[in-house]
Coordinates of C-alpha atoms and ligand atoms in Angstrom, one line a residue:
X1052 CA -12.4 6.7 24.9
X1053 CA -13.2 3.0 23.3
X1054 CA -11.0 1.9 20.6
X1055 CA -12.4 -1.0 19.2
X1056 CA -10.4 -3.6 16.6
X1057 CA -13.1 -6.2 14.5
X1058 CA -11.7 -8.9 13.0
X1059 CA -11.0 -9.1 9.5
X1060 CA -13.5 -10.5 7.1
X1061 CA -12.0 -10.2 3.4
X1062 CA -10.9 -13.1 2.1
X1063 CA -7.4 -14.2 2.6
X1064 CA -6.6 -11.2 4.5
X1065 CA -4.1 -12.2 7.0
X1066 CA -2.7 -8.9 8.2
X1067 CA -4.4 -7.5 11.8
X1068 CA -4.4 -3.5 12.1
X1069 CA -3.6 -4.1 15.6
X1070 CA -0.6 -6.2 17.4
X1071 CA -0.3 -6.8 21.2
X1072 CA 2.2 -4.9 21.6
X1073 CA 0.6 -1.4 20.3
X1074 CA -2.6 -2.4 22.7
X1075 CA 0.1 -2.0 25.7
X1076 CA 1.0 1.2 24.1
X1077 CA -2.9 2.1 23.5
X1078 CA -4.1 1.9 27.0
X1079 CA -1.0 3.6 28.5
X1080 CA -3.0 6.4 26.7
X1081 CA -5.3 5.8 28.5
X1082 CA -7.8 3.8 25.9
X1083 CA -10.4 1.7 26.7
X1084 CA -9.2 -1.2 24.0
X1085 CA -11.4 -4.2 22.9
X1086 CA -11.0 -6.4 20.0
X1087 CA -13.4 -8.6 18.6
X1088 CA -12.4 -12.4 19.5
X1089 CA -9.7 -13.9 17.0
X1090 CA -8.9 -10.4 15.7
X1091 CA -5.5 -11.1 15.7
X1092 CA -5.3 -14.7 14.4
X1093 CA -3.9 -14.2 10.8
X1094 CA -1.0 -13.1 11.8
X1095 CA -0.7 -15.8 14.5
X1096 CA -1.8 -13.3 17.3
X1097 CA -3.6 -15.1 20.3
X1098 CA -6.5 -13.3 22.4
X1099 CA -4.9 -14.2 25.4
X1100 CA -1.5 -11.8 24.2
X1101 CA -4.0 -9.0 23.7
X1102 CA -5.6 -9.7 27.2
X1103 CA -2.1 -9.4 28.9
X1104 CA -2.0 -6.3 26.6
X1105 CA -4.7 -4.6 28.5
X1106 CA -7.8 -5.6 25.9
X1107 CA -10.6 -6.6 26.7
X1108 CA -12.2 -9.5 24.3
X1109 CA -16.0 -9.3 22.9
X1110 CA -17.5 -12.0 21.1
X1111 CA -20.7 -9.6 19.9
X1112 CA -19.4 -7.9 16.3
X1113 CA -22.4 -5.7 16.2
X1114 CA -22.1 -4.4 19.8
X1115 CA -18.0 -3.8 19.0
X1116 CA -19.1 -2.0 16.3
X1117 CA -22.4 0.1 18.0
X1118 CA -20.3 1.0 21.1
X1119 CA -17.0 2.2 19.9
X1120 CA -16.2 5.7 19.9
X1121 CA -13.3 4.4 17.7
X1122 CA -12.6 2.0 14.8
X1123 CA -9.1 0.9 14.4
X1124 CA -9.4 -1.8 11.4
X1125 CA -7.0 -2.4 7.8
X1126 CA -9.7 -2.6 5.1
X1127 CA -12.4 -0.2 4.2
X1128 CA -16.3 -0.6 6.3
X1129 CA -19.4 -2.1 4.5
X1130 CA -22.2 -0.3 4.2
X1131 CA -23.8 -2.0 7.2
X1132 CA -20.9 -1.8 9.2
X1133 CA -21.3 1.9 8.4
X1134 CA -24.7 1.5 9.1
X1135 CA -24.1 -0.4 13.1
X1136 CA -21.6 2.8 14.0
X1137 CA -22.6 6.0 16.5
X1138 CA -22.7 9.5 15.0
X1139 CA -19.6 10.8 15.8
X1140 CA -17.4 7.7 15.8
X1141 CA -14.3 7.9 14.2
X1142 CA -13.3 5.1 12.1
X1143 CA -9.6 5.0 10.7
X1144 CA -8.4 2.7 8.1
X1145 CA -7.6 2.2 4.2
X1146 CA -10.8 3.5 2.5
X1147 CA -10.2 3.8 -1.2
X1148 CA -12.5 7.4 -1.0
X1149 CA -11.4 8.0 -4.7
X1150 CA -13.5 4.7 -5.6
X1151 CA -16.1 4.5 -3.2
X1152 CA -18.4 7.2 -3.9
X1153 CA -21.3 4.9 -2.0
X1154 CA -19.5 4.5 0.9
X1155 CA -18.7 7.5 1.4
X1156 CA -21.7 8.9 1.4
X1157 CA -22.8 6.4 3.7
X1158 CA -20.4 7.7 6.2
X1159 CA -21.0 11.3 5.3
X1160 CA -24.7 10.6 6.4
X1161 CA -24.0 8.1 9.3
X1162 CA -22.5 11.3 10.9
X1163 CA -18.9 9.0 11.0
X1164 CA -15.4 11.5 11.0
X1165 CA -14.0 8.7 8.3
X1166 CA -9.7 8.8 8.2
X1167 CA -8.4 7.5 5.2
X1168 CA -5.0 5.7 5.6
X1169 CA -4.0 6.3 1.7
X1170 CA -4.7 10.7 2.2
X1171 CA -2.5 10.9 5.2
X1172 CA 0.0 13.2 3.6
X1173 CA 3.8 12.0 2.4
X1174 CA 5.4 14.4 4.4
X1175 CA 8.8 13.8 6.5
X1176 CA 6.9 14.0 10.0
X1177 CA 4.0 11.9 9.0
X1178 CA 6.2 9.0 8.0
X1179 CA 5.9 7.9 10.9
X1180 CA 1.8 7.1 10.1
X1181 CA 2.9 6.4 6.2
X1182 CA 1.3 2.7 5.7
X1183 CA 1.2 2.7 1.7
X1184 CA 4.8 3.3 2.5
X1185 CA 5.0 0.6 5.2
X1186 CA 3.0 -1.9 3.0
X1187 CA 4.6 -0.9 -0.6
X1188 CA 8.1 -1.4 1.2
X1189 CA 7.2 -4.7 1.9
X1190 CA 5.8 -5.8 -1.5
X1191 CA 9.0 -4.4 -2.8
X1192 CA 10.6 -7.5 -1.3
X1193 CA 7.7 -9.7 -2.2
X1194 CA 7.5 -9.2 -5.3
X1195 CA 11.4 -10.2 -5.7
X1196 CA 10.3 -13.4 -4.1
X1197 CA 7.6 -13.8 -6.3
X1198 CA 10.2 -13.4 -9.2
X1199 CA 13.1 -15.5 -7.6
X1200 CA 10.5 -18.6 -7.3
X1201 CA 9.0 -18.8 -10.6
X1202 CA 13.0 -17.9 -12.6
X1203 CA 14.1 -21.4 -13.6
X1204 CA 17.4 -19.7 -12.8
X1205 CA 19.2 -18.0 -9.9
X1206 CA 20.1 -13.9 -9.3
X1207 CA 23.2 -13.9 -8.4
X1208 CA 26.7 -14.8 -10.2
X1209 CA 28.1 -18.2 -9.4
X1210 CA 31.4 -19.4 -10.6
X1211 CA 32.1 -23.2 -9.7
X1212 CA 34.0 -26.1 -10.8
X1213 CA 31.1 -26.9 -12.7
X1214 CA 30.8 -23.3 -15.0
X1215 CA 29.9 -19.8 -14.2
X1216 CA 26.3 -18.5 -14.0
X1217 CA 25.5 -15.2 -15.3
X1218 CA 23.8 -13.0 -12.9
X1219 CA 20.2 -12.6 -13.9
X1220 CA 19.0 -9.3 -15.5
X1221 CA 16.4 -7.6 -13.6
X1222 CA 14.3 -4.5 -14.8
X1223 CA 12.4 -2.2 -12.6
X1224 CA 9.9 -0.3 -13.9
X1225 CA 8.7 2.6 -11.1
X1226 CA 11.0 3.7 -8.3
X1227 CA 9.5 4.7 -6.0
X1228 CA 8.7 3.2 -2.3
X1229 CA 8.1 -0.7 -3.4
X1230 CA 10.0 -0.1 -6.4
X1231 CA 13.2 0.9 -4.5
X1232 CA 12.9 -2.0 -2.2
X1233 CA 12.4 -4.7 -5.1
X1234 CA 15.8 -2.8 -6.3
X1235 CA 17.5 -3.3 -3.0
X1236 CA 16.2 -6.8 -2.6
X1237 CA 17.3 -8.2 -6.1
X1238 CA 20.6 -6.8 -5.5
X1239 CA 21.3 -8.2 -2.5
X1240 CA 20.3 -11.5 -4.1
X1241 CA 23.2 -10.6 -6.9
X1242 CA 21.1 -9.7 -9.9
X1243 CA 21.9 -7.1 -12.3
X1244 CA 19.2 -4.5 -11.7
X1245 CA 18.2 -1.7 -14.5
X1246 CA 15.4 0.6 -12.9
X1247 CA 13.6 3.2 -14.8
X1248 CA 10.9 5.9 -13.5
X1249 CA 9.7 9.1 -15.0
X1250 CA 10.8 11.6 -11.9
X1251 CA 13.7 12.1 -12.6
X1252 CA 15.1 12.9 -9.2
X1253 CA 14.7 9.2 -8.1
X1254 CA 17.4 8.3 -10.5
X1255 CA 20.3 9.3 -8.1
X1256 CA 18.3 7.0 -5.6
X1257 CA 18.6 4.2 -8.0
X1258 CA 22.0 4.5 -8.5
X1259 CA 22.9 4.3 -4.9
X1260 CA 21.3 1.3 -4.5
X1261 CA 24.2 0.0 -7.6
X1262 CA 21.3 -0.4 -10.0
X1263 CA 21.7 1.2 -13.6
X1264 CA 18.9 4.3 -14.2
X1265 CA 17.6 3.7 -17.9
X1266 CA 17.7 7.2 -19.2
X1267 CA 15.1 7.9 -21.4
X1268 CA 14.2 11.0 -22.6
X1269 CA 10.4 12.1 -22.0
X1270 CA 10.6 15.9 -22.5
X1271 CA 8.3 17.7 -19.5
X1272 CA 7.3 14.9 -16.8
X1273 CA 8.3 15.7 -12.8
X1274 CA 6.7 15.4 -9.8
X1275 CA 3.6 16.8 -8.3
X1276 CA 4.4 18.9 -5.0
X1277 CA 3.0 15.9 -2.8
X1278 CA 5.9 14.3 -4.7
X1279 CA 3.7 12.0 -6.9
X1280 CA 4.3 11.3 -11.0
X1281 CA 2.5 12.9 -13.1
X1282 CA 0.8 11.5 -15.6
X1283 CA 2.0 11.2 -18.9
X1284 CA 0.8 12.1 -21.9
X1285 CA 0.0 9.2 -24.9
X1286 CA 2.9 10.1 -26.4
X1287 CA 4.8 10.5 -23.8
X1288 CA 4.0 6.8 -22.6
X1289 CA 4.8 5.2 -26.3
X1290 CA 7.9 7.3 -26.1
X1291 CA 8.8 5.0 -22.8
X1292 CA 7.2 1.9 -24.5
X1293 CA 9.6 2.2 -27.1
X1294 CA 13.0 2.9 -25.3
X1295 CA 12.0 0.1 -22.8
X1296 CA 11.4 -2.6 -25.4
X1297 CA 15.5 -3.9 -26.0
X1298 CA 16.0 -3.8 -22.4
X1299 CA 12.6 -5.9 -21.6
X1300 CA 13.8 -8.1 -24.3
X1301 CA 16.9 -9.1 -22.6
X1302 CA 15.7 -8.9 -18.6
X1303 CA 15.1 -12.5 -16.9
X1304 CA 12.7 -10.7 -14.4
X1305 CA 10.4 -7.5 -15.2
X1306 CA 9.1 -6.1 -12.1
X1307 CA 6.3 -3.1 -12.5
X1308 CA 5.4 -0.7 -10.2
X1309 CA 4.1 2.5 -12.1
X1310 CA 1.5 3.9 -10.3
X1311 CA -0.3 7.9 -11.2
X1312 CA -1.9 8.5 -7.3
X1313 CA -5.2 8.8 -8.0
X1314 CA -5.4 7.2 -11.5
X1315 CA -5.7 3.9 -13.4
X1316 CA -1.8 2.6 -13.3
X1317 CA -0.4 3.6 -17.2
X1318 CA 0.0 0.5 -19.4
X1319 CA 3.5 1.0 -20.1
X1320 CA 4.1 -2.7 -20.6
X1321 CA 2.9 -4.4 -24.5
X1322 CA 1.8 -7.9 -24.9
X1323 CA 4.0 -8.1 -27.6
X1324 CA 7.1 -6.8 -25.4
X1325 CA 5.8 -10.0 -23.0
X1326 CA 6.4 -11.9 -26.0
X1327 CA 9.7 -10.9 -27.1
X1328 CA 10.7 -11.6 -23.5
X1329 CA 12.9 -15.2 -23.5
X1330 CA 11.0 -18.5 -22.1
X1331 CA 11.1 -18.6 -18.8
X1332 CA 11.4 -15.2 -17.9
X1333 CA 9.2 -13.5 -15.5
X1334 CA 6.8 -10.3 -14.9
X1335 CA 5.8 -9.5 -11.9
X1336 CA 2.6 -6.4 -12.4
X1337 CA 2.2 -4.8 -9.1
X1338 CA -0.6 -2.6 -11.0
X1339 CA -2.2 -6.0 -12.0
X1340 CA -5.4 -5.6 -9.5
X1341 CA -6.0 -2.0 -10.1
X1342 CA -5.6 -2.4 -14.1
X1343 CA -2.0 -3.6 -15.0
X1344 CA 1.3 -2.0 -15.6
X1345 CA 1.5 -4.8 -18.2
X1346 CA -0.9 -6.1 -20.8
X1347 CA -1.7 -9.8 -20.4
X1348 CA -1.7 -9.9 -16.6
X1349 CA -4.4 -11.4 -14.2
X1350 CA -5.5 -10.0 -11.2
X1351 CA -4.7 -12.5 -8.7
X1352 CA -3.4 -15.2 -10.9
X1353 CA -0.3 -16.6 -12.4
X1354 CA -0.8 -16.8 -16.1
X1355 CA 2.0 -18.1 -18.8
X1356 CA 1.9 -16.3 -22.0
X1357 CA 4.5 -17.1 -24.9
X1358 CA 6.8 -19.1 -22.4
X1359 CA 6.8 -16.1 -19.8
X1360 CA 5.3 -16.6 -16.3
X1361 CA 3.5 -13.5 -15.4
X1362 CA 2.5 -12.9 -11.8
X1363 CA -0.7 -10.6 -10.9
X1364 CA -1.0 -11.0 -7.1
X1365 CA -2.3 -8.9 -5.4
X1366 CA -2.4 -7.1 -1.9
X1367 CA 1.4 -8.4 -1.7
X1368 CA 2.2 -7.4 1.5
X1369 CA -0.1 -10.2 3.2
X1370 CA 2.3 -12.9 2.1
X1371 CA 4.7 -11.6 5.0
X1372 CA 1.8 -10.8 6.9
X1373 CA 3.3 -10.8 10.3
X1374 CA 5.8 -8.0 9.4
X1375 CA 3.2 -6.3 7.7
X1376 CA 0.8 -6.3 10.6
X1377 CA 3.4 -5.1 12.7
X1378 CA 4.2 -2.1 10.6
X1379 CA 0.6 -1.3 10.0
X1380 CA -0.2 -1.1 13.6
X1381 CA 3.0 1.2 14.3
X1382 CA 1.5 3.3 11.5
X1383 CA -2.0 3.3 13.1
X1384 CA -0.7 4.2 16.9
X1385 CA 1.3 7.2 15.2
X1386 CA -1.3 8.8 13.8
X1387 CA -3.4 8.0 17.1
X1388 CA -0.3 9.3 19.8
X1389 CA -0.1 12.0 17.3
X1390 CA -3.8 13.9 18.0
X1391 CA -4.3 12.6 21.6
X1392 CA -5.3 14.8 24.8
X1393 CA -3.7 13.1 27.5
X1394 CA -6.4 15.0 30.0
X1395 CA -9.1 14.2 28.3
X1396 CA -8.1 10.7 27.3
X1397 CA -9.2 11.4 23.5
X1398 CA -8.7 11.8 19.8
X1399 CA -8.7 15.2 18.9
X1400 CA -10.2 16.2 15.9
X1401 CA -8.4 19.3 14.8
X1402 CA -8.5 21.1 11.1
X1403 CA -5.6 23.3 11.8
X1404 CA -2.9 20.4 12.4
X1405 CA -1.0 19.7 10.1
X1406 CA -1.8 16.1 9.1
X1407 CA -5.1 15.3 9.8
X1408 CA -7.8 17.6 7.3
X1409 CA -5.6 15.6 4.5
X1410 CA -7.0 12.3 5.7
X1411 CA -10.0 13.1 7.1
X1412 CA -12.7 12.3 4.5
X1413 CA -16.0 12.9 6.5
X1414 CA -16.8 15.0 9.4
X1415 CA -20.0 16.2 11.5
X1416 CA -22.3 14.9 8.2
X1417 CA -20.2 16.7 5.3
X1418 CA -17.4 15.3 2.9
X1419 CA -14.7 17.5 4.4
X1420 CA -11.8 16.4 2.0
X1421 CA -12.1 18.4 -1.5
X1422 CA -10.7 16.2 -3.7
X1423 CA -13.3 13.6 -2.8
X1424 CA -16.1 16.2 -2.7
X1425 CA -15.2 16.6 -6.1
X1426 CA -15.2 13.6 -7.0
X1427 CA -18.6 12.9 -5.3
X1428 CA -20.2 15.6 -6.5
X1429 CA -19.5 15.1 -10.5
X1430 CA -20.6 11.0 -9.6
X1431 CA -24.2 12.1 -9.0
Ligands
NAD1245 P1 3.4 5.6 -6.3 O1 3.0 4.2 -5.7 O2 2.4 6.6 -6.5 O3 4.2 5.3 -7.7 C1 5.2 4.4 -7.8 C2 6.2 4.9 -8.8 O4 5.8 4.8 -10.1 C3 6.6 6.4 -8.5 O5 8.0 6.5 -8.3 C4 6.2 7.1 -9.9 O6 7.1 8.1 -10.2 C5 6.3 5.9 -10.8 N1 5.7 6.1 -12.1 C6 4.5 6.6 -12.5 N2 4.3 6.5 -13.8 C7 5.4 5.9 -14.3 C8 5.7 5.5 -15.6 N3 5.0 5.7 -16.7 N4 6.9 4.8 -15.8 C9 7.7 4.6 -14.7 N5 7.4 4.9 -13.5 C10 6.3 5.6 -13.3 O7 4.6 6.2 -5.5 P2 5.1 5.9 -4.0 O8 6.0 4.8 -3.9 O9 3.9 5.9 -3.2 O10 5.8 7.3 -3.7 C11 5.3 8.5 -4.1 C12 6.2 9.7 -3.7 O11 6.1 10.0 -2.4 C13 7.7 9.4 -4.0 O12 8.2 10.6 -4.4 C14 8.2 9.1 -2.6 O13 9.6 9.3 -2.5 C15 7.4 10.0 -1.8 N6 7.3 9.7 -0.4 C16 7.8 10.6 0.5 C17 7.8 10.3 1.8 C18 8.3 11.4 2.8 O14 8.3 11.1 3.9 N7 8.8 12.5 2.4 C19 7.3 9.1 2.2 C20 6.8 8.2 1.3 C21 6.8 8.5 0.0

């Protein structure tokens, strides 16, 4: 089987879906790999380390593409990628199916079995394959960087001849993946971390972690059985508005990471709460590219409003690109390893396992996956 790797091509994407390393453990398979020249050059990845691999290197993207019986890539096909692709090829990688009613039609027709990196279900064996997990673990700890460069002041305690510093005051908002690691990572840098999140079984997880779990009282909220939050009604949401305003108040860093799989990210951040914020202080909105956690922030941009810096990158896991890539790849060669015939030397498609109908969006010309059926079918 061909498992082909294109380069990149969104801007300022540094992360590869493919390292060296995984191409050794690809062709041990017994793939055929080839990556498109530079593939691998974001994350400082040389052709000639995916040569020794056991690639092969093509310099013709739309022969990678027309030949390849798989595509192993990080962001979501355009439509004339779609279009260069063989019925039947199998193309794996983040697709954001609940968005892209186009595109996936376009793969629906194209006759492409489409895997969608985000569906792959968060069950204990499939962690293994997890990247939102692998990628939102990471921008838990970029996102404290973020936060730890722009605070005129430092996060941990220091007492020295010359006065004590206070710790600074850092407040969560979402705990889960990234959200637990942002926790973990401004502890270790001594802050005082308050974390809040509306399941409330993550608040034991919080605490062992030697943050504080703002308990706030929602009535009915929970967890959906994938283990996702569910969304909350208005009132619900003011209700948390409301009990999170003193503590935002007196937090040096605000960190966001609410997120309602499948929805817009809840607005459970004020402008006016920005504002009561002291100068100097600083949000970080994780949400910021998909619609904000907090009102006020910019997609991509750093913007200062009332004295308070408020950070809206995005795709945050590509500032420690290298690590990310790395992860990614692991993810990808998982969920490869995982469906594999040794004899045959293939990727088995198969809808009784146990993992792959979840991620599997399109299949033999239909839109296998119901959820995005759905969704297609109440777009037209
Ligand atoms: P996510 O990105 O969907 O959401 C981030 C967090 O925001 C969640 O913890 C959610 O509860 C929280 N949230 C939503 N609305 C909120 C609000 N109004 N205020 C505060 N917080 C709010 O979540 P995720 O990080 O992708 O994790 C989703 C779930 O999947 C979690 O339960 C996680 O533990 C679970 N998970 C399980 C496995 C596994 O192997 N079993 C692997 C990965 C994740």
């Amino acid at each position: 089987m061909r498992l082909a790797i294109p380069k990149e091509t969104h801007p300022g994407e540094n992360r590869v879906p493919v390292i060296p390393d995984t191409v050794k453990k690809l062709t041990r398979l017994g793939a055929e790999v080839v990556i498109e020249s530079e593939m691998g050059s974001g994350s400082g990845f040389t052709d000639e380390e995916y040569v020794k691999a056991g690639a092969t290197v093509s310099h013709d993207r739309t022969a990678l593409f027309a030949e390849a019986d798989m595509l192993l890539r990080l962001r979501k096909p355009t439509l004339d990628e779609v279009g260069l692709m063989k019925t039947g090829c199998i193309h794996i990688s983040y697709l954001d199916p609940f968005n892209e009613p186009e595109l996936v039609r376009a793969l629906k027709a194209g006759g492409i079995t489409s895997i969608s990196m985000e569906m792959i279900p968060r069950t204990t064996r499939s962690q293994k394959m997890d990247a939102l997990s692998s990628q939102a673990n990471l921008a838990g700890y970029v996102m404290v960087m973020q936060a730890a460069t722009h605070l005129p002041r430092i996060f941990p305690m220091m007492m020295t001849p010359a006065g004590t510093l206070k710790p600074a005051k850092v407040f969560i908002i979402g705990a889960g993946v990234a959200g637990l690691q942002a926790i973990a990572t401004a502890k270790r840098l001594g802050a005082k971390v308050t974390a809040f999140d509306t399941r409330p079984v993550v608040a034991e997880q919080v605490q062992s972690l030697g943050a504080t779990f703002l308990d706030i009282d929602l009535g009915e909220t929970g967890e959906t059985a994938g283990g996702y939050a569910k969304e909350l009604t208005p009132e619900q949401i003011q209700m948390q508005r409301d009990a999170q305003k003193a503590v935002i108040a007196e937090s040096d860093v605000l960190i966001t990471t609410a997120q309602v799989f499948g929805r817009k990210p809840p607005v459970i951040v004020t402008r006016d709460m920005v504002e009561g914020m002291k100068p100097g202080s600083v949000v970080v909105d994780m949400a910021a590219e998909t619609g904000g956690n907090v009102e006020g922030s910019v997609p991509n941009e750093t913007v200062v409003i009332n004295g308070v810096t408020v950070v809206g990158k995005g795709n945050l896991s590509n500032e420690v690109c290298r690590d990310a890539s790395q992860m990614y790849s692991s993810n990808l060669f998982s969920l490869v390893e995982d469906s594999w015939n040794e004899e045959s030397k293939s990727f088995v498609i198969d809808f009784d396992h146990d993992i792959l109908p979840g991620c599997i969006i399109t299949h033999g010309g239909e839109v296998t996956n119901d959820t995005i059926k759905n969704i297609l079918e109440g777009s037209n």
